[in-house]
mmCIF file of C-alpha atoms and ligand atoms in Angstrom:
data_model
loop_
_atom_site.group_PDB
_atom_site.id
_atom_site.type_symbol
_atom_site.label_atom_id
_atom_site.label_comp_id
_atom_site.label_asym_id
_atom_site.label_seq_id
_atom_site.Cartn_x
_atom_site.Cartn_y
_atom_site.Cartn_z
ATOM 1 C CA UNK A 166 -8.943 -16.745 49.371
ATOM 2 C CA UNK A 167 -7.343 -13.718 48.040
ATOM 3 C CA UNK A 168 -8.832 -10.578 50.029
ATOM 4 C CA UNK A 169 -5.877 -7.815 50.141
ATOM 5 C CA UNK A 170 -3.413 -7.610 47.852
ATOM 6 C CA UNK A 171 -0.538 -5.034 48.244
ATOM 7 C CA UNK A 172 1.626 -3.890 45.328
ATOM 8 C CA UNK A 173 5.163 -2.267 45.722
ATOM 9 C CA UNK A 174 5.287 -0.558 42.212
ATOM 10 C CA UNK A 175 8.856 -0.192 41.488
ATOM 11 C CA UNK A 176 10.878 0.475 38.765
ATOM 12 C CA UNK A 177 9.701 3.861 37.088
ATOM 13 C CA UNK A 178 12.799 5.072 37.416
ATOM 14 C CA UNK A 179 14.857 2.360 35.630
ATOM 15 C CA UNK A 180 12.339 1.951 32.714
ATOM 16 C CA UNK A 181 12.625 5.424 31.789
ATOM 17 C CA UNK A 182 16.367 5.900 32.434
ATOM 18 C CA UNK A 183 16.142 2.876 29.652
ATOM 19 C CA UNK A 184 14.409 4.340 27.095
ATOM 20 C CA UNK A 185 17.384 7.683 27.440
ATOM 21 C CA UNK A 186 14.294 9.385 29.070
ATOM 22 C CA UNK A 187 13.575 11.228 32.190
ATOM 23 C CA UNK A 188 12.788 9.398 35.521
ATOM 24 C CA UNK A 189 9.372 11.490 35.598
ATOM 25 C CA UNK A 190 8.436 9.748 32.262
ATOM 26 C CA UNK A 191 8.075 6.481 33.663
ATOM 27 C CA UNK A 192 5.615 7.611 36.731
ATOM 28 C CA UNK A 193 4.084 9.095 34.066
ATOM 29 C CA UNK A 194 4.088 5.730 32.251
ATOM 30 C CA UNK A 195 3.130 3.984 35.432
ATOM 31 C CA UNK A 196 -0.748 5.450 35.195
ATOM 32 C CA UNK A 197 -1.572 2.584 32.776
ATOM 33 C CA UNK A 198 -0.404 0.187 34.655
ATOM 34 C CA UNK A 199 -2.414 1.444 37.942
ATOM 35 C CA UNK A 200 -5.679 1.735 35.733
ATOM 36 C CA UNK A 201 -4.546 -2.144 34.784
ATOM 37 C CA UNK A 202 -4.105 -3.706 38.207
ATOM 38 C CA UNK A 203 -7.265 -1.674 39.535
ATOM 39 C CA UNK A 204 -9.332 -2.907 36.913
ATOM 40 C CA UNK A 205 -8.664 -6.451 36.626
ATOM 41 C CA UNK A 206 -8.617 -6.818 41.025
ATOM 42 C CA UNK A 207 -12.101 -5.202 40.359
ATOM 43 C CA UNK A 208 -13.257 -8.349 37.907
ATOM 44 C CA UNK A 209 -11.960 -10.601 39.810
ATOM 45 C CA UNK A 210 -13.651 -9.817 42.926
ATOM 46 C CA UNK A 211 -10.749 -8.944 44.669
ATOM 47 C CA UNK A 212 -11.714 -6.881 47.922
ATOM 48 C CA UNK A 213 -8.539 -4.341 48.816
ATOM 49 C CA UNK A 214 -6.321 -3.358 46.698
ATOM 50 C CA UNK A 215 -2.657 -0.979 48.680
ATOM 51 C CA UNK A 216 -0.443 0.942 46.133
ATOM 52 C CA UNK A 217 2.447 1.947 47.274
ATOM 53 C CA UNK A 218 2.699 5.094 45.528
ATOM 54 C CA UNK A 219 4.689 7.545 48.088
ATOM 55 C CA UNK A 220 6.917 6.594 50.914
ATOM 56 C CA UNK A 221 8.071 8.416 53.896
ATOM 57 C CA UNK A 222 11.757 8.004 52.189
ATOM 58 C CA UNK A 223 10.875 9.312 49.191
ATOM 59 C CA UNK A 224 10.632 12.926 49.983
ATOM 60 C CA UNK A 225 14.444 12.341 50.201
ATOM 61 C CA UNK A 226 14.697 12.662 46.245
ATOM 62 C CA UNK A 227 15.076 15.710 44.042
ATOM 63 C CA UNK A 228 12.066 18.540 44.624
ATOM 64 C CA UNK A 229 11.278 18.610 41.206
ATOM 65 C CA UNK A 230 10.525 14.643 41.290
ATOM 66 C CA UNK A 231 8.930 14.766 44.252
ATOM 67 C CA UNK A 232 6.428 17.913 43.240
ATOM 68 C CA UNK A 233 5.726 15.856 40.042
ATOM 69 C CA UNK A 234 4.572 12.871 41.486
ATOM 70 C CA UNK A 235 2.408 14.999 43.423
ATOM 71 C CA UNK A 236 1.208 16.310 40.528
ATOM 72 C CA UNK A 237 0.243 13.166 38.900
ATOM 73 C CA UNK A 238 -1.497 12.260 42.170
ATOM 74 C CA UNK A 239 -3.579 15.175 41.113
ATOM 75 C CA UNK A 240 -4.070 14.181 37.674
ATOM 76 C CA UNK A 241 -4.818 10.611 38.527
ATOM 77 C CA UNK A 242 -7.240 11.762 40.665
ATOM 78 C CA UNK A 243 -8.950 13.872 38.144
ATOM 79 C CA UNK A 244 -8.540 11.540 35.190
ATOM 80 C CA UNK A 245 -10.133 8.461 36.616
ATOM 81 C CA UNK A 246 -12.243 9.644 39.547
ATOM 82 C CA UNK A 247 -15.321 9.189 37.020
ATOM 83 C CA UNK A 248 -14.829 5.791 36.263
ATOM 84 C CA UNK A 249 -13.869 5.071 39.581
ATOM 85 C CA UNK A 250 -16.570 5.971 40.775
ATOM 86 C CA UNK A 251 -18.754 4.490 38.334
ATOM 87 C CA UNK A 252 -17.131 0.905 39.431
ATOM 88 C CA UNK A 253 -18.263 1.587 42.559
ATOM 89 C CA UNK A 254 -14.677 1.746 44.103
ATOM 90 C CA UNK A 255 -14.081 3.246 47.228
ATOM 91 C CA UNK A 256 -10.939 5.651 47.285
ATOM 92 C CA UNK A 257 -9.378 5.588 50.416
ATOM 93 C CA UNK A 258 -5.546 6.376 51.893
ATOM 94 C CA UNK A 259 -3.030 5.486 54.393
ATOM 95 C CA UNK A 260 -0.040 7.694 55.118
ATOM 96 C CA UNK A 261 1.551 10.665 57.212
ATOM 97 C CA UNK A 262 -1.101 12.538 54.696
ATOM 98 C CA UNK A 263 -0.904 15.590 56.768
ATOM 99 C CA UNK A 264 2.991 15.866 54.825
ATOM 100 C CA UNK A 265 1.427 16.401 51.418
ATOM 101 C CA UNK A 266 0.812 19.595 49.572
ATOM 102 C CA UNK A 267 -2.267 20.851 49.814
ATOM 103 C CA UNK A 268 -3.466 20.383 46.280
ATOM 104 C CA UNK A 269 -2.983 16.939 46.198
ATOM 105 C CA UNK A 270 -3.988 16.572 49.840
ATOM 106 C CA UNK A 271 -7.386 18.440 48.392
ATOM 107 C CA UNK A 272 -7.758 16.175 45.393
ATOM 108 C CA UNK A 273 -7.376 12.975 47.131
ATOM 109 C CA UNK A 274 -9.881 14.217 49.876
ATOM 110 C CA UNK A 275 -12.360 15.134 47.464
ATOM 111 C CA UNK A 276 -12.228 11.699 46.008
ATOM 112 C CA UNK A 277 -12.166 9.679 49.490
ATOM 113 C CA UNK A 278 -15.612 11.655 50.142
ATOM 114 C CA UNK A 279 -17.244 11.091 47.141
ATOM 115 C CA UNK A 280 -16.268 7.222 46.944
ATOM 116 C CA UNK A 281 -17.153 6.919 50.592
ATOM 117 C CA UNK A 282 -20.210 4.724 50.178
ATOM 118 C CA UNK A 283 -19.420 2.422 47.184
ATOM 119 C CA UNK A 284 -19.339 -0.703 48.047
ATOM 120 C CA UNK A 285 -16.560 -2.502 45.520
ATOM 121 C CA UNK A 286 -13.170 -2.582 45.418
ATOM 122 C CA UNK A 287 -10.834 -0.843 47.922
ATOM 123 C CA UNK A 288 -8.279 1.165 46.334
ATOM 124 C CA UNK A 289 -5.735 1.841 49.207
ATOM 125 C CA UNK A 290 -3.170 4.430 48.046
ATOM 126 C CA UNK A 291 0.079 4.492 50.641
ATOM 127 C CA UNK A 292 1.064 8.356 50.067
ATOM 128 C CA UNK A 293 3.966 9.388 52.426
ATOM 129 C CA UNK A 294 3.429 6.364 54.166
ATOM 130 C CA UNK A 295 6.045 3.767 56.202
ATOM 131 C CA UNK A 296 5.280 0.884 58.582
ATOM 132 C CA UNK A 297 7.589 2.169 61.260
ATOM 133 C CA UNK A 298 6.040 5.969 61.111
ATOM 134 C CA UNK A 299 2.604 3.886 61.173
ATOM 135 C CA UNK A 300 3.577 2.237 64.298
ATOM 136 C CA UNK A 301 5.240 5.671 65.846
ATOM 137 C CA UNK A 302 1.605 7.468 65.257
ATOM 138 C CA UNK A 303 -0.084 4.046 66.509
ATOM 139 C CA UNK A 304 1.808 4.317 69.666
ATOM 140 C CA UNK A 305 1.177 7.920 70.036
ATOM 141 C CA UNK A 306 -2.633 7.885 70.053
ATOM 142 C CA UNK A 307 -2.595 5.114 72.004
ATOM 143 C CA UNK A 308 0.035 6.786 74.751
ATOM 144 C CA UNK A 309 -2.440 9.393 74.466
ATOM 145 C CA UNK A 310 -5.969 6.965 75.393
ATOM 146 C CA UNK A 311 -3.610 6.128 78.000
ATOM 147 C CA UNK A 312 -2.624 9.338 79.740
ATOM 148 C CA UNK A 313 -6.162 10.458 79.762
ATOM 149 C CA UNK A 314 -6.939 7.449 81.173
ATOM 150 C CA UNK A 315 -9.415 6.458 78.192
ATOM 151 C CA UNK A 316 -7.177 2.903 78.000
ATOM 152 C CA UNK A 317 -4.694 1.445 80.279
ATOM 153 C CA UNK A 318 -1.837 -0.297 79.699
ATOM 154 C CA UNK A 319 -2.776 -3.799 80.574
ATOM 155 C CA UNK A 320 -5.422 -3.503 77.536
ATOM 156 C CA UNK A 321 -2.589 -3.381 74.910
ATOM 157 C CA UNK A 322 -2.908 -6.428 72.818
ATOM 158 C CA UNK A 323 -2.285 -6.987 69.219
ATOM 159 C CA UNK A 324 -5.647 -6.536 68.049
ATOM 160 C CA UNK A 325 -5.704 -2.750 70.264
ATOM 161 C CA UNK A 326 -2.440 -2.046 68.425
ATOM 162 C CA UNK A 327 -3.775 -3.019 65.430
ATOM 163 C CA UNK A 328 -6.774 -0.514 65.969
ATOM 164 C CA UNK A 329 -4.420 2.215 66.203
ATOM 165 C CA UNK A 330 -3.720 1.708 62.557
ATOM 166 C CA UNK A 331 -4.268 4.086 59.834
ATOM 167 C CA UNK A 332 -6.986 1.823 58.414
ATOM 168 C CA UNK A 333 -7.616 -1.167 61.111
ATOM 169 C CA UNK A 334 -10.940 -2.614 59.359
ATOM 170 C CA UNK A 335 -8.869 -3.538 56.173
ATOM 171 C CA UNK A 336 -7.882 -7.060 56.714
ATOM 172 C CA UNK A 337 -3.884 -7.998 56.526
ATOM 173 C CA UNK A 338 -2.781 -8.893 52.975
ATOM 174 C CA UNK A 339 -2.416 -11.947 51.675
ATOM 175 C CA UNK A 340 -0.222 -10.892 48.979
ATOM 176 C CA UNK A 341 2.519 -8.519 48.698
ATOM 177 C CA UNK A 342 3.830 -7.944 45.206
ATOM 178 C CA UNK A 343 6.674 -6.154 44.426
ATOM 179 C CA UNK A 344 8.182 -5.256 40.849
ATOM 180 C CA UNK A 345 11.570 -4.088 39.555
ATOM 181 C CA UNK A 346 13.232 -7.033 40.358
ATOM 182 C CA UNK A 347 14.124 -5.525 44.333
ATOM 183 C CA UNK A 348 13.636 -7.805 46.568
ATOM 184 C CA UNK A 349 12.795 -5.738 49.907
ATOM 185 C CA UNK A 350 9.625 -4.486 51.514
ATOM 186 C CA UNK A 351 11.252 -1.116 51.476
ATOM 187 C CA UNK A 352 8.834 -0.066 54.891
ATOM 188 C CA UNK A 353 5.556 -1.239 53.689
ATOM 189 C CA UNK A 354 3.374 -2.445 55.533
ATOM 190 C CA UNK A 355 5.576 -3.684 58.463
ATOM 191 C CA UNK A 356 3.088 -4.522 61.008
ATOM 192 C CA UNK A 357 0.510 -5.846 58.727
ATOM 193 C CA UNK A 358 2.875 -8.002 56.792
ATOM 194 C CA UNK A 359 4.017 -10.592 58.938
ATOM 195 C CA UNK A 360 1.682 -13.842 57.301
ATOM 196 C CA UNK A 361 1.369 -12.173 54.025
ATOM 197 C CA UNK A 362 2.862 -14.485 50.385
ATOM 198 C CA UNK A 363 5.062 -12.432 49.029
ATOM 199 C CA UNK A 364 6.047 -12.501 45.117
ATOM 200 C CA UNK A 365 8.832 -10.451 43.366
ATOM 201 C CA UNK A 366 8.798 -9.863 39.357
ATOM 202 C CA UNK A 367 11.207 -8.758 37.375
ATOM 203 C CA UNK A 368 8.821 -6.810 35.862
ATOM 204 C CA UNK A 369 9.387 -2.834 36.067
ATOM 205 C CA UNK A 370 5.565 -1.228 37.195
ATOM 206 C CA UNK A 371 5.155 0.653 33.819
ATOM 207 C CA UNK A 372 5.709 -2.219 31.759
ATOM 208 C CA UNK A 373 3.146 -4.989 34.239
ATOM 209 C CA UNK A 374 0.654 -5.952 32.779
ATOM 210 C CA UNK A 375 -2.659 -7.742 33.358
ATOM 211 C CA UNK A 376 -1.246 -10.968 32.506
ATOM 212 C CA UNK A 377 1.736 -10.728 34.994
ATOM 213 C CA UNK A 378 -1.236 -10.227 37.673
ATOM 214 C CA UNK A 379 -2.433 -13.651 36.444
ATOM 215 C CA UNK A 380 1.111 -14.972 37.263
ATOM 216 C CA UNK A 381 1.562 -13.514 40.495
ATOM 217 C CA UNK A 382 -1.932 -14.296 41.454
ATOM 218 C CA UNK A 383 -1.231 -18.261 40.056
ATOM 219 C CA UNK A 384 2.080 -18.422 42.315
ATOM 220 C CA UNK A 385 -0.305 -17.716 45.297
ATOM 221 C CA UNK A 386 -3.067 -19.761 44.629
ATOM 222 C CA UNK A 387 0.101 -23.089 44.617
ATOM 223 C CA UNK A 388 1.357 -22.219 47.822
ATOM 224 C CA UNK A 389 0.067 -23.091 51.056
ATOM 225 C CA UNK A 390 -0.089 -20.697 53.774
ATOM 226 C CA UNK A 391 0.136 -22.666 57.436
ATOM 227 C CA UNK A 392 0.278 -19.246 59.944
ATOM 228 C CA UNK A 393 2.452 -21.367 62.059
ATOM 229 C CA UNK A 394 0.369 -24.420 62.272
ATOM 230 C CA UNK A 395 1.090 -27.286 60.904
ATOM 231 C CA UNK A 396 -1.063 -26.739 57.792
ATOM 232 C CA UNK A 397 -2.816 -30.581 57.554
ATOM 233 C CA UNK A 398 -0.135 -32.243 57.549
HETATM 234 C C1 LIG B 151 8.809 3.335 42.313
HETATM 235 O O1 LIG B 151 9.634 3.434 41.053
HETATM 236 C C2 LIG B 151 7.759 5.430 42.295
HETATM 237 C C3 LIG B 151 7.740 5.341 43.850
HETATM 238 C C4 LIG B 151 9.208 4.849 44.321
HETATM 239 C C5 LIG B 151 7.323 6.977 43.803
HETATM 240 P P1 LIG B 151 11.249 4.280 41.252
HETATM 241 O O2 LIG B 151 10.851 5.594 41.207
HETATM 242 O O3 LIG B 151 11.740 3.896 42.749
HETATM 243 O O4 LIG B 151 11.812 3.415 40.508
HETATM 244 P P2 LIG B 151 13.655 3.408 40.215
HETATM 245 O O5 LIG B 151 13.355 1.697 41.365
HETATM 246 O O6 LIG B 151 13.951 4.186 40.597
HETATM 247 O O7 LIG B 151 13.926 2.298 38.935
HETATM 248 C C1 LIG B 152 9.693 1.313 47.291
HETATM 249 O O1 LIG B 152 9.915 2.051 46.458
HETATM 250 C C2 LIG B 152 8.539 2.801 47.470
HETATM 251 C C3 LIG B 152 7.489 3.069 46.730
HETATM 252 C C4 LIG B 152 7.051 1.801 45.572
HETATM 253 C C5 LIG B 152 6.565 3.694 46.151
HETATM 254 P P1 LIG B 152 11.642 2.803 46.641
HETATM 255 O O2 LIG B 152 12.451 2.906 45.192
HETATM 256 O O3 LIG B 152 11.565 4.029 47.200
HETATM 257 O O4 LIG B 152 12.887 1.096 47.371
HETATM 258 P P2 LIG B 152 13.803 1.381 47.837
HETATM 259 O O5 LIG B 152 14.578 3.110 47.622
HETATM 260 O O6 LIG B 152 14.617 1.223 46.204
HETATM 261 O O7 LIG B 152 14.228 0.577 48.675
HETATM 262 MG MG1 LIG B 153 12.836 2.812 43.108
#
């Protein structure tokens, strides 16, 4: 079963540099790959697609690059919202959204509100997202509930901690894909990825197409997930 796919969309800068272009051209070119991933996942009935678009650490980048990525977020929504809504895609977001500049934040909120009752693919944009930040934010809210007495320390279980994560209804990712040849999680979905299958593709994100996704899904299909059990052997 492939219910939830996460993608660490990496390699935009290198894609641009290898063509003698500024890094931001790589971020621009990423739109087509996002478009294709959303279309394909929707077509084959994947329920959740989480795209790691901007990490809590990415704020360290030069101001101009950060501003451009934020502009592209607004532009992506503006250009695609009509089509996504028509395709029954439900747009959601995970991360420290309060850190986003007001324009992309407002565009994101509007897209989320517009597609709220859609029943198709859940397209989750991980923005200003960090796995540790998510855990910190969950612990803060949990502690606040303990302080007001609505929760007791005795009630803390894995399930109750999960209920404080950004999107508690979303099942853990079955498969996490990272493009560009880097083999690390870079703070993506720490709590949720404990039993995710990991797939690393050398292709840079702007070159990542439907056929690469098909390869990743075929690879996933041949794996045996045991979750610590003996897996029928
Ligand atoms: C991924 O591509 C996009 C973001 C992290 C926002 P990069 O910008 O990290 O591209 P590389 O890794 O430098 O090639
Ligand atoms: C991870 O890529 C974050 C996103 C794809 C949004 P980075 O390019 O920021 O990761 P590192 O710095 O190579 O680990
Ligand atoms: Mg990178």
